[in-house]
Short mmCIF file of C-alpha atoms in Angstrom, two decimals:
data_model
loop_
_atom_site.label_atom_id
_atom_site.label_comp_id
_atom_site.label_asym_id
_atom_site.label_seq_id
_atom_site.Cartn_x
_atom_site.Cartn_y
_atom_site.Cartn_z
CA MET A 123 0.00 0.00 0.00
CA THR A 124 1.16 3.54 -0.74
CA THR A 125 3.01 5.29 2.09
CA LEU A 126 2.32 8.99 2.38
CA THR A 127 5.03 11.55 3.06
CA GLY A 128 5.04 15.31 3.28
CA PRO A 129 6.38 18.36 5.07
CA SER A 130 6.05 18.70 8.83
CA VAL A 131 6.59 21.31 11.53
CA PRO A 132 7.56 20.18 15.05
CA ALA A 133 5.87 21.49 18.18
CA ALA A 134 7.09 24.99 18.97
CA SER A 135 7.54 24.10 22.64
CA GLY A 136 9.62 21.03 21.86
CA ARG A 137 6.97 18.84 23.55
CA THR A 138 4.61 17.07 21.15
CA GLU A 139 1.34 16.68 22.99
CA GLN A 140 -1.03 17.13 20.04
CA LEU A 141 -0.98 16.30 16.35
CA VAL A 142 -2.63 18.26 13.52
CA ILE A 143 -2.81 16.45 10.17
CA LEU A 144 -3.49 18.77 7.22
CA ALA A 145 -4.98 17.29 4.03
CA HIS A 146 -4.51 19.47 0.94
CA GLY A 147 -6.76 19.93 -2.07
CA TYR A 148 -6.67 18.77 -5.69
CA GLY A 149 -3.57 19.79 -7.60
CA ALA A 150 -1.66 21.02 -4.53
CA ASP A 151 0.79 19.31 -2.17
CA GLY A 152 1.66 19.25 1.49
CA ASN A 153 3.51 22.56 1.26
CA ASP A 154 0.21 24.27 0.54
CA LEU A 155 -1.29 23.60 3.97
CA ILE A 156 1.80 23.25 6.13
CA SER A 157 1.99 27.02 5.72
CA LEU A 158 -0.90 27.22 8.21
CA ALA A 159 1.28 25.86 11.00
CA PRO A 160 3.13 29.11 11.83
CA TYR A 161 -0.20 30.93 12.26
CA TRP A 162 -1.54 28.33 14.67
CA GLN A 163 1.61 27.60 16.66
CA ARG A 164 1.06 30.57 18.97
CA LEU A 165 -2.28 29.00 19.97
CA LEU A 166 -1.01 25.42 19.87
CA PRO A 167 2.63 25.45 21.04
CA ASN A 168 2.54 21.75 21.89
CA ALA A 169 1.13 20.63 18.54
CA ALA A 170 3.12 19.03 15.76
CA PHE A 171 1.85 19.57 12.22
CA ILE A 172 2.20 17.31 9.21
CA ALA A 173 0.76 17.73 5.71
CA PRO A 174 1.07 14.57 3.62
CA ASN A 175 1.15 14.68 -0.15
CA ALA A 176 -1.89 12.86 -1.52
CA PRO A 177 -1.17 9.39 -2.94
CA GLU A 178 -1.46 10.16 -6.67
CA ARG A 179 0.16 12.63 -9.01
CA CYS A 180 -2.50 15.00 -10.24
CA ASP A 181 -4.17 14.26 -13.57
CA VAL A 182 -3.60 17.82 -14.75
CA GLY A 183 0.17 17.43 -14.54
CA PHE A 184 1.11 19.26 -11.35
CA GLY A 185 0.66 18.62 -7.65
CA TYR A 186 -1.15 15.64 -6.14
CA GLN A 187 -4.68 14.34 -5.84
CA TRP A 188 -6.46 12.14 -3.33
CA PHE A 189 -8.55 10.93 -6.26
CA PRO A 190 -9.18 11.98 -9.87
CA ILE A 191 -11.91 14.49 -10.66
CA SER A 192 -13.11 14.84 -14.22
CA ARG A 193 -16.37 16.39 -13.06
CA LEU A 194 -18.01 17.04 -9.72
CA ASP A 195 -20.16 13.92 -9.92
CA PRO A 196 -21.12 12.58 -6.47
CA VAL A 197 -20.77 8.94 -7.51
CA GLU A 198 -17.32 9.52 -8.97
CA ILE A 199 -16.19 11.49 -5.93
CA LEU A 200 -17.36 8.82 -3.50
CA ARG A 201 -15.64 6.11 -5.52
CA GLY A 202 -12.39 8.04 -5.34
CA ILE A 203 -12.71 8.67 -1.62
CA LEU A 204 -13.35 4.99 -0.92
CA ALA A 205 -10.18 4.08 -2.80
CA ALA A 206 -8.01 6.63 -0.99
CA ALA A 207 -9.52 6.26 2.50
CA PRO A 208 -7.50 3.23 3.64
CA ILE A 209 -4.25 4.99 2.70
CA PHE A 210 -5.13 8.11 4.68
CA ASP A 211 -6.47 6.07 7.60
CA ARG A 212 -3.23 4.09 7.82
CA PHE A 213 -1.20 7.31 7.70
CA ILE A 214 -3.17 8.65 10.68
CA ASP A 215 -2.45 5.45 12.63
CA GLU A 216 1.25 5.62 11.80
CA GLU A 217 1.59 9.25 12.83
CA LEU A 218 -0.26 8.74 16.11
CA ALA A 219 1.97 5.77 16.91
CA ARG A 220 5.11 7.68 15.94
CA HIS A 221 4.26 10.48 18.35
CA GLY A 222 2.87 8.21 21.07
CA LEU A 223 -0.54 9.91 20.98
CA ASP A 224 -4.14 8.78 20.79
CA GLU A 225 -7.12 10.25 18.97
CA THR A 226 -7.97 12.63 21.80
CA LYS A 227 -4.82 14.52 20.81
CA LEU A 228 -5.52 14.43 17.06
CA ALA A 229 -7.12 17.02 14.80
CA LEU A 230 -7.79 16.63 11.09
CA VAL A 231 -7.81 19.77 8.94
CA GLY A 232 -8.72 19.63 5.27
CA PHE A 233 -9.07 21.91 2.28
CA SER A 234 -11.41 21.05 -0.63
CA GLN A 235 -10.62 17.39 -1.51
CA GLY A 236 -8.79 17.18 1.80
CA THR A 237 -11.98 18.21 3.63
CA MET A 238 -13.86 15.40 1.89
CA MET A 239 -11.16 12.95 2.95
CA SER A 240 -10.98 14.22 6.53
CA LEU A 241 -14.75 14.01 7.02
CA HIS A 242 -15.04 10.56 5.46
CA VAL A 243 -12.13 8.96 7.28
CA GLY A 244 -12.42 10.89 10.55
CA LEU A 245 -16.06 9.91 11.10
CA ARG A 246 -15.36 6.22 10.47
CA ARG A 247 -12.51 5.76 12.92
CA LYS A 248 -13.19 3.74 16.06
CA ARG A 249 -12.16 6.63 18.30
CA ALA A 250 -13.12 10.23 17.64
CA PRO A 251 -10.45 12.82 16.82
CA ALA A 252 -10.48 15.89 19.04
CA ALA A 253 -11.77 17.91 16.07
CA ILE A 254 -12.22 18.08 12.32
CA VAL A 255 -11.89 21.42 10.52
CA GLY A 256 -12.91 21.59 6.87
CA TYR A 257 -12.29 24.50 4.51
CA SER A 258 -14.01 24.91 1.12
CA GLY A 259 -15.13 21.29 1.01
CA ALA A 260 -18.11 18.98 0.86
CA LEU A 261 -19.48 15.82 2.41
CA ALA A 262 -19.46 12.79 0.12
CA GLY A 263 -21.86 9.89 0.58
CA ALA A 264 -24.17 11.68 3.01
CA GLU A 265 -26.79 8.98 2.43
CA ARG A 266 -24.38 6.36 3.83
CA LEU A 267 -23.35 8.28 6.92
CA ALA A 268 -26.01 7.03 9.32
CA ASP A 269 -25.02 3.41 8.67
CA GLU A 270 -21.25 3.94 8.66
CA ILE A 271 -20.50 6.63 11.26
CA ALA A 272 -18.35 5.31 14.10
CA CYS A 273 -17.63 8.47 16.12
CA ARG A 274 -18.87 12.02 16.49
CA PRO A 275 -16.09 14.60 16.89
CA PRO A 276 -16.84 18.33 16.92
CA ILE A 277 -16.63 19.82 13.43
CA LEU A 278 -16.03 23.29 12.03
CA LEU A 279 -16.80 24.05 8.38
CA VAL A 280 -15.64 27.28 6.71
CA HIS A 281 -16.50 28.28 3.14
CA GLY A 282 -16.38 31.33 0.91
CA ASP A 283 -19.65 32.60 -0.53
CA MET A 284 -17.91 33.30 -3.85
CA ASP A 285 -16.35 29.84 -4.20
CA GLU A 286 -16.21 29.07 -7.91
CA MET A 287 -15.09 25.44 -7.50
CA LEU A 288 -17.40 24.13 -4.78
CA PRO A 289 -20.37 26.45 -4.14
CA VAL A 290 -21.14 27.42 -0.56
CA SER A 291 -24.31 25.33 -0.81
CA ARG A 292 -22.03 22.27 -0.48
CA MET A 293 -21.09 23.44 3.00
CA HIS A 294 -24.71 24.01 3.99
CA HIS A 295 -25.68 20.55 2.72
CA ALA A 296 -22.77 19.02 4.65
CA ALA A 297 -23.69 20.84 7.87
CA GLU A 298 -27.30 19.70 7.56
CA ALA A 299 -26.37 16.07 6.94
CA LEU A 300 -23.78 16.02 9.73
CA GLY A 301 -26.24 17.57 12.15
CA ALA A 302 -28.87 15.00 11.18
CA ALA A 303 -26.32 12.29 12.03
CA GLY A 304 -26.01 13.67 15.54
CA LEU A 305 -22.78 15.61 15.12
CA SER A 306 -21.95 18.95 16.72
CA VAL A 307 -21.24 21.25 13.76
CA ARG A 308 -20.24 24.89 13.61
CA TRP A 309 -20.00 26.67 10.29
CA HIS A 310 -18.93 30.03 8.96
CA VAL A 311 -19.35 31.75 5.59
CA SER A 312 -16.50 34.07 4.59
CA ARG A 313 -18.00 36.94 2.61
CA GLY A 314 -16.42 37.73 -0.74
CA LEU A 315 -14.06 34.74 -0.57
CA GLY A 316 -13.52 32.30 -3.42
CA HIS A 317 -11.94 28.84 -3.18
CA GLY A 318 -9.47 29.58 -0.42
CA ILE A 319 -8.85 30.40 3.23
CA ASP A 320 -8.99 33.97 4.50
CA PRO A 321 -7.61 35.46 7.75
CA GLU A 322 -10.99 35.20 9.45
CA GLY A 323 -11.29 31.51 8.63
CA LEU A 324 -7.72 30.95 9.74
CA GLU A 325 -8.44 32.59 13.09
CA LEU A 326 -11.66 30.62 13.59
CA GLY A 327 -9.90 27.37 12.77
CA GLY A 328 -7.07 28.02 15.19
CA GLN A 329 -9.43 28.93 18.02
CA PHE A 330 -11.55 25.83 17.33
CA LEU A 331 -8.50 23.58 17.49
CA MET A 332 -7.28 25.21 20.69
CA ASP A 333 -10.70 24.77 22.32
CA ALA A 334 -10.92 21.18 21.12
CA PHE A 335 -7.54 20.21 22.56
CA ALA A 336 -8.41 22.01 25.80
CA GLY A 337 -11.48 19.81 26.11
CA SER A 338 -14.00 22.65 25.95
CA LEU A 339 -15.61 21.22 22.80
CA MET A 340 -17.32 17.98 23.65
CA ALA A 341 -17.88 15.34 20.99
CA ALA A 342 -21.56 14.68 20.35
CA GLY A 343 -22.87 11.92 22.53
CA ALA A 344 -19.88 12.14 24.90
#
């Protein structure tokens, strides 16, 4: 099975007590999201950050992809996620073991395709991560969630209302489906933002992670 690698940033304090795994979007690589680490380190000095490159070279000739996208067809997207999920899931296990941590000290952060991967894999693990943060993404296979969900971590979704790749309605649909499955979901719409992350979303994400690791965000059903 493919082994994922990518850039990482050690805990600023020198003590790794939390782990943040950042999953990038289509056509990018780990360097794209590892750039978030310096912004969040002041809030999370004991967190290590790692941003794996997705398992496949991108179809368009640059960067990486978690799965191919020829069109935003829900069936095609779910098929791709199901193929990539075991690879990402194993990477999470390996990184937790390497740092000697469990899921209570883990956060998954995704952008676009990476949000789809983080939601799919994170909600099907036996133990809930401390948090999942998803930027500019979507929820694949919402109709399967009730039968497959294994844990209910707190979730934050952030999306631009001018997103030209994945319309903001994808975030609203995701929040509705996740809430119906019994999850605690917060969401935020960044006004005037396209397919990206703005300073407001960055600040909200950092605060959410800090609160999650501090234990002030309880997983649903906990």
